[in-house]
Short mmCIF file of C-alpha atoms in Angstrom, two decimals:
data_model
loop_
_atom_site.label_atom_id
_atom_site.label_comp_id
_atom_site.label_asym_id
_atom_site.label_seq_id
_atom_site.Cartn_x
_atom_site.Cartn_y
_atom_site.Cartn_z
CA UNK A 1 42.24 -166.22 -30.79
CA UNK A 2 39.07 -168.17 -31.62
CA UNK A 3 39.21 -169.89 -28.22
CA UNK A 4 39.17 -166.53 -26.44
CA UNK A 5 36.17 -165.36 -28.47
CA UNK A 6 34.29 -168.60 -27.64
CA UNK A 7 35.08 -168.19 -23.95
CA UNK A 8 33.73 -164.65 -24.01
CA UNK A 9 30.49 -165.81 -25.58
CA UNK A 10 29.88 -168.73 -23.22
CA UNK A 11 27.09 -168.54 -20.67
CA UNK A 12 27.64 -168.02 -17.00
CA UNK A 13 26.63 -171.57 -16.29
CA UNK A 14 29.25 -172.94 -18.67
CA UNK A 15 31.91 -170.68 -17.18
CA UNK A 16 31.00 -171.82 -13.70
CA UNK A 17 31.26 -175.43 -14.81
CA UNK A 18 34.78 -174.85 -16.23
CA UNK A 19 35.89 -172.52 -13.44
CA UNK A 20 38.28 -174.91 -11.61
CA UNK A 21 40.63 -175.45 -14.65
CA UNK A 22 39.73 -172.48 -16.77
CA UNK A 23 42.66 -170.29 -15.77
CA UNK A 24 45.22 -173.03 -16.48
CA UNK A 25 43.66 -173.86 -19.84
CA UNK A 26 43.58 -170.20 -20.88
CA UNK A 27 47.24 -169.74 -19.93
CA UNK A 28 48.24 -172.90 -21.83
CA UNK A 29 46.34 -171.92 -24.94
CA UNK A 30 47.79 -168.42 -24.74
CA UNK A 31 51.37 -169.77 -24.60
CA UNK A 32 50.81 -172.11 -27.54
CA UNK A 33 49.10 -169.52 -29.71
CA UNK A 34 51.65 -166.85 -28.83
CA UNK A 35 54.51 -169.20 -29.77
CA UNK A 36 52.81 -170.18 -33.04
CA UNK A 37 52.12 -166.55 -33.77
CA UNK A 38 55.76 -165.55 -33.21
CA UNK A 39 57.22 -168.46 -35.20
CA UNK A 40 54.74 -168.36 -38.05
CA UNK A 41 54.61 -164.57 -38.35
CA UNK A 42 58.44 -164.32 -38.36
CA UNK A 43 58.67 -167.05 -41.02
CA UNK A 44 56.10 -165.36 -43.23
CA UNK A 45 57.66 -161.92 -42.90
CA UNK A 46 61.11 -163.30 -43.66
CA UNK A 47 59.77 -165.11 -46.71
CA UNK A 48 57.86 -162.13 -48.06
CA UNK A 49 60.06 -159.16 -47.06
CA UNK A 50 63.68 -159.02 -48.15
CA UNK A 51 64.40 -155.47 -47.01
CA UNK A 52 66.00 -155.57 -43.59
CA UNK A 53 64.85 -152.14 -42.46
CA UNK A 54 61.32 -152.77 -43.65
CA UNK A 55 61.36 -156.19 -41.94
CA UNK A 56 62.48 -154.62 -38.65
CA UNK A 57 59.64 -152.04 -38.81
CA UNK A 58 57.06 -154.73 -39.51
CA UNK A 59 58.39 -156.82 -36.62
CA UNK A 60 57.80 -153.87 -34.29
CA UNK A 61 54.29 -153.31 -35.61
CA UNK A 62 53.59 -157.04 -35.40
CA UNK A 63 54.66 -157.10 -31.73
CA UNK A 64 52.62 -154.07 -30.79
CA UNK A 65 49.61 -155.45 -32.68
CA UNK A 66 49.95 -158.75 -30.81
CA UNK A 67 50.13 -156.92 -27.49
CA UNK A 68 47.13 -154.74 -28.41
CA UNK A 69 44.94 -157.67 -29.53
CA UNK A 70 45.83 -159.85 -26.54
CA UNK A 71 45.32 -156.88 -24.21
CA UNK A 72 41.83 -156.29 -25.62
CA UNK A 73 40.97 -159.97 -25.37
CA UNK A 74 42.34 -160.13 -21.81
CA UNK A 75 40.26 -157.12 -20.91
CA UNK A 76 37.12 -158.64 -22.34
CA UNK A 77 37.74 -161.94 -20.56
CA UNK A 78 38.52 -160.41 -17.17
CA UNK A 79 35.67 -157.94 -17.48
CA UNK A 80 33.29 -160.78 -18.28
CA UNK A 81 34.65 -162.86 -15.45
CA UNK A 82 34.43 -160.06 -12.90
CA UNK A 83 30.91 -159.21 -14.04
CA UNK A 84 29.94 -162.86 -13.62
CA UNK A 85 31.56 -163.02 -10.19
CA UNK A 86 29.75 -159.82 -9.19
CA UNK A 87 26.42 -161.25 -10.30
CA UNK A 88 27.18 -164.52 -8.53
CA UNK A 89 28.08 -162.70 -5.36
CA UNK A 90 24.93 -160.57 -5.55
CA UNK A 91 22.82 -163.65 -6.19
CA UNK A 92 24.48 -165.46 -3.32
CA UNK A 93 23.78 -162.53 -1.02
CA UNK A 94 20.16 -162.49 -2.18
CA UNK A 95 19.88 -166.22 -1.51
CA UNK A 96 21.43 -165.85 1.93
CA UNK A 97 19.09 -162.97 2.77
CA UNK A 98 16.11 -164.94 1.50
CA UNK A 99 17.18 -168.01 3.45
CA UNK A 100 17.67 -165.91 6.55
CA UNK A 101 14.24 -164.35 6.05
CA UNK A 102 12.65 -167.74 5.46
CA UNK A 103 14.39 -169.15 8.53
CA UNK A 104 13.15 -166.24 10.64
CA UNK A 105 9.67 -166.56 9.13
CA UNK A 106 9.70 -170.31 9.80
CA UNK A 107 10.82 -169.76 13.37
CA UNK A 108 8.05 -167.18 13.86
CA UNK A 109 5.47 -169.57 12.41
CA UNK A 110 6.75 -172.39 14.58
CA UNK A 111 6.69 -170.14 17.64
CA UNK A 112 3.06 -169.26 16.90
CA UNK A 113 2.18 -172.87 16.22
CA UNK A 114 0.63 -175.01 18.99
CA UNK A 115 3.01 -177.80 17.97
CA UNK A 116 6.68 -178.04 18.95
CA UNK A 117 8.79 -179.33 16.05
CA UNK A 118 11.85 -181.49 16.65
CA UNK A 119 14.49 -183.28 14.59
CA UNK A 120 16.46 -186.26 15.92
CA UNK A 121 19.45 -188.11 14.56
CA UNK A 122 19.30 -191.90 14.49
CA UNK A 123 22.17 -193.42 16.42
CA UNK A 124 21.71 -197.19 16.27
CA UNK A 125 18.30 -197.74 17.88
CA UNK A 126 18.45 -194.47 19.81
CA UNK A 127 17.48 -190.93 18.85
CA UNK A 128 19.75 -187.96 19.53
CA UNK A 129 18.23 -184.44 19.45
CA UNK A 130 19.54 -182.22 16.66
CA UNK A 131 17.09 -179.32 16.49
CA UNK A 132 14.00 -178.25 18.47
CA UNK A 133 11.84 -175.22 17.70
CA UNK A 134 12.12 -172.25 20.03
CA UNK A 135 8.46 -172.43 21.13
CA UNK A 136 9.46 -175.35 23.35
CA UNK A 137 10.47 -172.70 25.87
CA UNK A 138 7.05 -171.06 25.64
CA UNK A 139 5.13 -174.29 26.18
CA UNK A 140 7.42 -176.29 28.45
CA UNK A 141 9.61 -173.67 30.09
CA UNK A 142 12.92 -175.34 29.13
CA UNK A 143 15.61 -173.39 27.24
CA UNK A 144 16.36 -174.83 23.81
CA UNK A 145 19.96 -175.64 24.83
CA UNK A 146 18.69 -177.90 27.62
CA UNK A 147 16.29 -179.75 25.33
CA UNK A 148 19.19 -180.68 23.03
CA UNK A 149 20.93 -182.74 25.70
CA UNK A 150 20.84 -186.50 24.90
CA UNK A 151 18.48 -187.81 27.63
CA UNK A 152 16.38 -184.71 28.24
CA UNK A 153 13.23 -186.03 26.53
CA UNK A 154 13.40 -189.50 28.06
CA UNK A 155 14.10 -188.19 31.58
CA UNK A 156 11.00 -185.97 31.61
CA UNK A 157 8.40 -188.58 30.67
CA UNK A 158 6.29 -189.23 33.77
CA UNK A 159 7.30 -192.51 35.46
CA UNK A 160 3.93 -194.25 34.95
CA UNK A 161 4.19 -193.77 31.16
CA UNK A 162 7.95 -194.13 30.71
CA UNK A 163 8.24 -197.87 30.02
CA UNK A 164 5.23 -197.92 27.70
CA UNK A 165 6.60 -195.03 25.64
CA UNK A 166 10.08 -196.50 25.33
CA UNK A 167 8.65 -199.83 24.17
CA UNK A 168 6.49 -198.05 21.59
CA UNK A 169 9.46 -196.06 20.29
CA UNK A 170 11.02 -199.18 18.75
CA UNK A 171 8.03 -199.46 16.39
CA UNK A 172 9.22 -196.33 14.59
CA UNK A 173 12.02 -198.25 12.88
CA UNK A 174 9.57 -200.90 11.65
CA UNK A 175 6.65 -198.73 10.49
CA UNK A 176 8.40 -195.39 9.68
CA UNK A 177 5.66 -193.49 11.55
CA UNK A 178 4.70 -193.44 15.20
CA UNK A 179 2.02 -191.65 17.22
CA UNK A 180 2.14 -191.74 21.02
CA UNK A 181 0.19 -190.02 23.77
CA UNK A 182 1.69 -189.73 27.23
CA UNK A 183 2.21 -187.37 30.14
CA UNK A 184 5.27 -185.11 30.24
CA UNK A 185 6.85 -182.86 32.87
CA UNK A 186 7.15 -179.11 32.39
CA UNK A 187 9.99 -177.08 33.83
CA UNK A 188 7.82 -176.02 36.79
CA UNK A 189 7.07 -179.67 37.62
CA UNK A 190 3.48 -179.70 36.35
CA UNK A 191 2.25 -182.58 34.20
CA UNK A 192 0.43 -182.36 30.91
CA UNK A 193 -0.72 -184.72 28.17
CA UNK A 194 1.38 -184.64 25.00
CA UNK A 195 0.77 -186.11 21.55
CA UNK A 196 4.06 -187.16 19.95
CA UNK A 197 4.04 -187.75 16.18
CA UNK A 198 7.27 -188.92 14.48
CA UNK A 199 8.32 -189.94 10.97
CA UNK A 200 11.49 -191.66 9.84
CA UNK A 201 12.81 -189.82 6.76
CA UNK A 202 13.72 -191.95 3.72
CA UNK A 203 15.74 -190.94 0.66
CA UNK A 204 14.59 -191.03 -2.96
CA UNK A 205 15.45 -194.71 -3.17
CA UNK A 206 13.35 -195.59 -0.13
CA UNK A 207 16.31 -196.17 2.12
CA UNK A 208 16.05 -194.82 5.70
CA UNK A 209 18.16 -191.77 6.45
CA UNK A 210 19.58 -190.88 9.84
CA UNK A 211 16.92 -188.28 10.56
CA UNK A 212 13.54 -188.39 12.36
CA UNK A 213 11.18 -185.41 12.17
CA UNK A 214 8.26 -184.98 14.58
CA UNK A 215 5.99 -182.70 16.56
CA UNK A 216 4.87 -182.44 20.18
CA UNK A 217 1.38 -181.10 20.86
CA UNK A 218 -0.32 -180.29 24.17
CA UNK A 219 -3.57 -182.32 24.24
CA UNK A 220 -4.42 -181.80 27.91
CA UNK A 221 -7.73 -180.08 27.13
CA UNK A 222 -8.74 -182.88 24.77
CA UNK A 223 -7.86 -185.53 27.36
CA UNK A 224 -9.83 -183.63 30.00
CA UNK A 225 -12.79 -183.42 27.62
CA UNK A 226 -12.54 -187.17 26.96
CA UNK A 227 -12.42 -187.84 30.69
CA UNK A 228 -15.43 -185.59 31.27
CA UNK A 229 -17.28 -187.36 28.45
CA UNK A 230 -16.47 -190.79 29.89
CA UNK A 231 -17.62 -189.69 33.34
CA UNK A 232 -20.80 -188.28 31.82
CA UNK A 233 -21.38 -191.53 29.92
CA UNK A 234 -20.77 -193.52 33.11
CA UNK A 235 -23.25 -191.37 35.02
CA UNK A 236 -25.77 -191.72 32.22
CA UNK A 237 -25.27 -195.48 32.08
CA UNK A 238 -25.61 -195.72 35.87
CA UNK A 239 -28.81 -193.68 35.84
CA UNK A 240 -30.23 -195.76 33.02
CA UNK A 241 -29.28 -199.06 34.65
CA UNK A 242 -30.91 -198.14 37.95
CA UNK A 243 -33.95 -196.30 36.62
CA UNK A 244 -37.29 -197.75 37.80
CA UNK A 245 -38.75 -197.36 34.30
CA UNK A 246 -37.74 -199.59 31.40
CA UNK A 247 -35.23 -197.80 29.13
CA UNK A 248 -33.79 -198.86 25.80
CA UNK A 249 -31.50 -197.09 23.33
CA UNK A 250 -32.66 -197.23 19.72
CA UNK A 251 -29.76 -196.64 17.29
CA UNK A 252 -30.53 -196.91 13.58
CA UNK A 253 -33.71 -198.84 14.44
CA UNK A 254 -31.84 -201.42 16.49
CA UNK A 255 -31.77 -201.90 20.25
CA UNK A 256 -28.20 -201.31 21.40
CA UNK A 257 -28.70 -200.89 25.14
CA UNK A 258 -31.30 -201.89 27.75
CA UNK A 259 -31.54 -201.53 31.52
CA UNK A 260 -32.59 -204.06 34.14
CA UNK A 261 -36.18 -202.82 34.25
CA UNK A 262 -36.43 -203.25 30.48
CA UNK A 263 -35.13 -206.82 30.68
CA UNK A 264 -37.74 -207.58 33.33
CA UNK A 265 -40.58 -205.85 31.48
CA UNK A 266 -40.03 -207.84 28.29
CA UNK A 267 -39.58 -211.12 30.19
CA UNK A 268 -35.99 -211.59 29.02
CA UNK A 269 -33.32 -213.48 30.91
CA UNK A 270 -30.45 -211.21 29.93
CA UNK A 271 -29.73 -208.06 27.92
CA UNK A 272 -28.44 -210.06 24.94
CA UNK A 273 -31.97 -211.40 24.42
CA UNK A 274 -33.08 -207.89 23.42
CA UNK A 275 -29.94 -206.35 21.89
CA UNK A 276 -29.99 -206.20 18.11
CA UNK A 277 -33.77 -206.47 17.85
CA UNK A 278 -35.82 -203.92 15.96
CA UNK A 279 -38.31 -201.81 17.95
CA UNK A 280 -40.97 -203.29 15.68
CA UNK A 281 -40.12 -206.71 17.11
CA UNK A 282 -41.02 -205.47 20.58
CA UNK A 283 -44.24 -203.55 19.93
CA UNK A 284 -47.66 -204.69 18.80
CA UNK A 285 -48.33 -204.69 15.08
CA UNK A 286 -51.20 -202.20 15.48
CA UNK A 287 -48.74 -199.57 16.77
CA UNK A 288 -46.09 -199.94 14.06
CA UNK A 289 -47.31 -197.09 11.83
CA UNK A 290 -47.30 -194.46 14.58
CA UNK A 291 -43.99 -195.82 15.97
CA UNK A 292 -42.36 -195.43 12.55
CA UNK A 293 -43.64 -191.85 12.26
CA UNK A 294 -42.42 -190.98 15.77
CA UNK A 295 -38.95 -192.43 15.08
CA UNK A 296 -38.61 -190.55 11.78
CA UNK A 297 -39.65 -187.22 13.29
CA UNK A 298 -37.38 -187.62 16.29
CA UNK A 299 -34.31 -188.58 14.22
CA UNK A 300 -34.91 -186.16 11.33
CA UNK A 301 -36.25 -183.07 13.12
CA UNK A 302 -34.73 -183.71 16.56
CA UNK A 303 -38.14 -183.53 18.21
CA UNK A 304 -39.00 -185.36 21.41
CA UNK A 305 -41.69 -188.01 21.05
CA UNK A 306 -44.30 -187.20 23.75
CA UNK A 307 -45.96 -189.76 26.01
CA UNK A 308 -48.22 -192.12 24.14
CA UNK A 309 -50.03 -195.31 25.12
CA UNK A 310 -48.86 -198.32 23.13
CA UNK A 311 -48.60 -202.08 23.59
CA UNK A 312 -45.45 -204.12 23.84
CA UNK A 313 -45.12 -207.81 23.06
CA UNK A 314 -43.11 -209.67 25.66
CA UNK A 315 -40.79 -212.47 24.60
CA UNK A 316 -43.41 -214.97 25.83
CA UNK A 317 -45.99 -213.39 23.51
CA UNK A 318 -47.98 -211.59 26.22
CA UNK A 319 -49.18 -208.07 25.38
CA UNK A 320 -48.76 -205.35 27.99
CA UNK A 321 -50.16 -201.82 27.95
CA UNK A 322 -47.36 -199.27 28.32
CA UNK A 323 -46.70 -195.56 28.15
CA UNK A 324 -43.82 -194.63 25.82
CA UNK A 325 -41.76 -191.47 25.32
CA UNK A 326 -38.55 -190.93 23.35
CA UNK A 327 -35.88 -188.24 23.09
CA UNK A 328 -33.09 -187.98 20.48
CA UNK A 329 -29.46 -187.61 21.60
CA UNK A 330 -25.94 -188.24 20.28
CA UNK A 331 -24.69 -191.75 20.97
CA UNK A 332 -21.41 -193.04 19.52
CA UNK A 333 -21.35 -190.12 17.07
CA UNK A 334 -24.84 -190.84 15.68
CA UNK A 335 -28.39 -189.79 16.48
CA UNK A 336 -30.05 -192.32 18.78
CA UNK A 337 -33.31 -192.40 20.73
CA UNK A 338 -33.59 -192.68 24.50
CA UNK A 339 -36.85 -194.61 24.84
CA UNK A 340 -38.63 -194.74 28.20
CA UNK A 341 -41.31 -197.39 28.67
CA UNK A 342 -43.61 -197.54 31.70
CA UNK A 343 -45.97 -200.42 32.48
CA UNK A 344 -49.40 -198.86 33.06
CA UNK A 345 -51.28 -202.08 33.82
CA UNK A 346 -51.65 -201.23 37.53
CA UNK A 347 -52.54 -197.64 36.76
CA UNK A 348 -55.22 -198.68 34.32
CA UNK A 349 -56.63 -201.06 36.94
CA UNK A 350 -56.65 -198.25 39.45
CA UNK A 351 -58.35 -195.97 36.94
CA UNK A 352 -60.99 -198.61 36.31
CA UNK A 353 -61.54 -199.02 40.04
CA UNK A 354 -61.81 -195.27 40.49
CA UNK A 355 -64.28 -195.18 37.65
CA UNK A 356 -66.28 -197.88 39.34
CA UNK A 357 -66.29 -195.98 42.62
CA UNK A 358 -67.33 -192.83 40.78
CA UNK A 359 -70.20 -194.65 39.12
CA UNK A 360 -71.14 -196.20 42.47
CA UNK A 361 -71.16 -192.80 44.12
CA UNK A 362 -73.28 -191.28 41.36
CA UNK A 363 -75.83 -194.11 41.50
CA UNK A 364 -75.98 -194.11 45.29
CA UNK A 365 -76.87 -190.44 45.18
CA UNK A 366 -79.90 -191.35 43.16
CA UNK A 367 -81.04 -194.02 45.68
CA UNK A 368 -83.88 -193.04 48.04
CA UNK A 369 -83.84 -196.06 50.43
CA UNK A 370 -81.22 -198.46 51.79
CA UNK A 371 -82.83 -201.27 49.82
CA UNK A 372 -82.06 -199.31 46.63
CA UNK A 373 -78.39 -198.98 47.61
CA UNK A 374 -77.55 -202.62 48.20
CA UNK A 375 -78.03 -203.88 44.62
CA UNK A 376 -76.03 -200.90 43.32
CA UNK A 377 -73.17 -201.56 45.70
CA UNK A 378 -73.11 -205.27 44.96
CA UNK A 379 -73.24 -204.83 41.20
CA UNK A 380 -70.41 -202.27 41.11
CA UNK A 381 -68.21 -204.24 43.49
CA UNK A 382 -68.62 -207.46 41.49
CA UNK A 383 -67.80 -205.58 38.29
CA UNK A 384 -64.72 -203.93 39.78
CA UNK A 385 -63.36 -207.16 41.28
CA UNK A 386 -64.48 -209.29 38.32
CA UNK A 387 -66.16 -211.66 40.81
CA UNK A 388 -68.82 -214.22 39.90
CA UNK A 389 -70.92 -214.34 43.08
CA UNK A 390 -71.71 -211.96 45.95
CA UNK A 391 -74.28 -211.00 48.53
CA UNK A 392 -75.09 -208.23 50.99
CA UNK A 393 -76.25 -209.28 54.51
CA UNK A 394 -77.84 -206.56 56.64
CA UNK A 395 -77.74 -206.55 60.45
CA UNK A 396 -81.02 -206.37 62.39
CA UNK A 397 -81.70 -203.47 64.70
CA UNK A 398 -80.90 -205.54 67.79
CA UNK A 399 -77.68 -206.83 66.20
CA UNK A 400 -78.54 -210.49 66.64
CA UNK A 401 -79.59 -211.52 63.11
CA UNK A 402 -78.33 -211.15 59.54
CA UNK A 403 -80.69 -211.04 56.55
CA UNK A 404 -79.54 -211.58 52.94
CA UNK A 405 -80.81 -208.35 51.39
CA UNK A 406 -79.20 -208.76 47.96
CA UNK A 407 -77.55 -211.71 46.21
CA UNK A 408 -76.04 -212.41 42.84
CA UNK A 409 -74.99 -215.61 41.08
CA UNK A 410 -75.24 -218.75 43.22
CA UNK A 411 -76.27 -216.67 46.21
CA UNK A 412 -79.27 -215.05 44.56
CA UNK A 413 -81.47 -217.86 45.92
CA UNK A 414 -80.56 -216.87 49.48
CA UNK A 415 -82.20 -213.43 49.27
CA UNK A 416 -84.53 -212.93 52.21
CA UNK A 417 -83.05 -215.69 54.36
CA UNK A 418 -82.29 -214.80 57.98
CA UNK A 419 -79.86 -216.47 60.38
CA UNK A 420 -78.45 -215.64 63.80
CA UNK A 421 -75.16 -213.83 64.23
CA UNK A 422 -72.51 -216.00 65.82
CA UNK A 423 -70.34 -214.60 68.55
CA UNK A 424 -67.29 -214.98 66.34
CA UNK A 425 -68.77 -212.97 63.46
CA UNK A 426 -70.09 -210.38 65.89
CA UNK A 427 -66.67 -210.00 67.56
CA UNK A 428 -64.14 -210.39 64.75
CA UNK A 429 -65.99 -208.94 61.77
CA UNK A 430 -68.72 -206.59 62.90
CA UNK A 431 -66.93 -205.17 65.94
CA UNK A 432 -63.22 -205.34 65.10
CA UNK A 433 -63.72 -204.74 61.36
CA UNK A 434 -61.57 -207.68 60.23
CA UNK A 435 -61.92 -209.30 56.80
CA UNK A 436 -62.13 -213.09 56.84
CA UNK A 437 -61.39 -215.62 54.10
CA UNK A 438 -63.38 -218.86 53.96
CA UNK A 439 -60.67 -220.38 51.76
CA UNK A 440 -58.37 -220.13 54.77
CA UNK A 441 -61.00 -220.83 57.46
CA UNK A 442 -63.67 -223.38 56.40
CA UNK A 443 -65.28 -223.18 59.87
CA UNK A 444 -66.66 -219.78 58.84
CA UNK A 445 -69.24 -221.54 56.63
CA UNK A 446 -70.99 -222.83 59.73
CA UNK A 447 -71.35 -219.26 61.01
CA UNK A 448 -72.65 -217.98 57.62
CA UNK A 449 -74.92 -220.70 56.18
CA UNK A 450 -75.94 -218.90 52.97
CA UNK A 451 -72.29 -218.96 51.80
CA UNK A 452 -72.21 -222.74 51.76
CA UNK A 453 -73.85 -222.63 48.32
CA UNK A 454 -71.32 -222.46 45.43
CA UNK A 455 -67.64 -223.10 45.11
CA UNK A 456 -64.46 -221.08 45.24
CA UNK A 457 -62.77 -218.83 47.81
CA UNK A 458 -64.92 -216.32 49.65
CA UNK A 459 -63.95 -213.06 51.33
CA UNK A 460 -66.21 -211.47 53.96
CA UNK A 461 -65.85 -207.79 54.87
CA UNK A 462 -67.93 -205.63 57.24
CA UNK A 463 -70.25 -202.85 56.07
CA UNK A 464 -70.09 -199.97 58.53
CA UNK A 465 -71.42 -196.47 58.84
CA UNK A 466 -69.61 -193.77 60.74
CA UNK A 467 -71.16 -194.94 64.03
CA UNK A 468 -72.10 -198.62 63.81
CA UNK A 469 -71.95 -201.88 61.89
CA UNK A 470 -74.57 -202.28 59.13
CA UNK A 471 -73.92 -205.80 57.86
CA UNK A 472 -71.57 -207.94 55.76
CA UNK A 473 -70.42 -208.06 52.15
CA UNK A 474 -69.41 -211.49 50.88
CA UNK A 475 -67.62 -211.90 47.50
#
């Protein structure tokens, strides 16, 4: 009887663990205990009771008592067992409902996900589809049943990517993970870019299982954005390379890109001569403080650095006046500066010449006679051209003689000298307005004797009014 009481008190887990042989063990124990009860109880009653009638009555009571006790115990056991089975069944139903709900919830989440999930079975070195999420129909147009056919995935890789993808697939078995990007065909025949991520599942001991889990994601927009970015970068690079102004890219205070004009401006032979240098290596020391401030403001505040006159130092050590501007932009994921440099040497020369002409005009306005004009003209012209010697020769009223009205340098001693006008000077210079160079034509010295004094090349140009020739200017 003790065994039955223990069984009743055992937990559900213990009963479930003994369930396969429990019924047989209970029946065996019951037979043994019932036999012992009958034999032992009959032997005790016979030994204690000598009255036959009394013994027969006790035997009846003993039998009914045995039936009653075993009936109660059987009831308790079966009631406990049925209650346990009921709870197990209810729990199993709850688990099934929960699993069904989770499966539906998972399928809904997968359907709403931009990624298509797939599971493949490893068959040698090949992968056989086992399960693919239902959103594959939404994104690709194929029914799930079609995607589970053995060669469906391989057959719909675009031909130009097929061999590359199949070669890459073998790396999965060596590295456990694989990421591929390739073009795939939809049901309607259109192509799109797909990112394929796969992982080989391993067990708790690190041994590979026969399952591969992965996702497919449409990355067409990202690929298009990358293509647009590359085209934009190519256009930018082409514009920079062919720009007439010198351009360099300053990234983290290092030159990382230069154009042809920049190479020429700095006197370099090739781009590598400038790449890697600091901007401070390329600009005059006197400008370093303001350059540092302009770089910091542009990179920190994102402000454009306006045009400013600075001086660069060419690789041969020569200093050149330039005009510099800079604008921050994103380059290789970092803030860089697009620096434009323009050589202003010619412009400054032009500005000086214009200034000279302005001064000449202002001084000529103050002159009252022609004799007051000639020294002004000569002085300003010599200053503008940085010449050492010059003279002004005025034509006589009859056009046959030239008089040195003003001279400077070696020709100052010729002031007041008069000489006849040769036919050549009269025709080529005074009439036709040509400029002649004595360096190229030494015979001209014979026609203009005062110019024989001094050394160096000489240029002779006519001085004319609106109506007639007035004389010559020699520099």
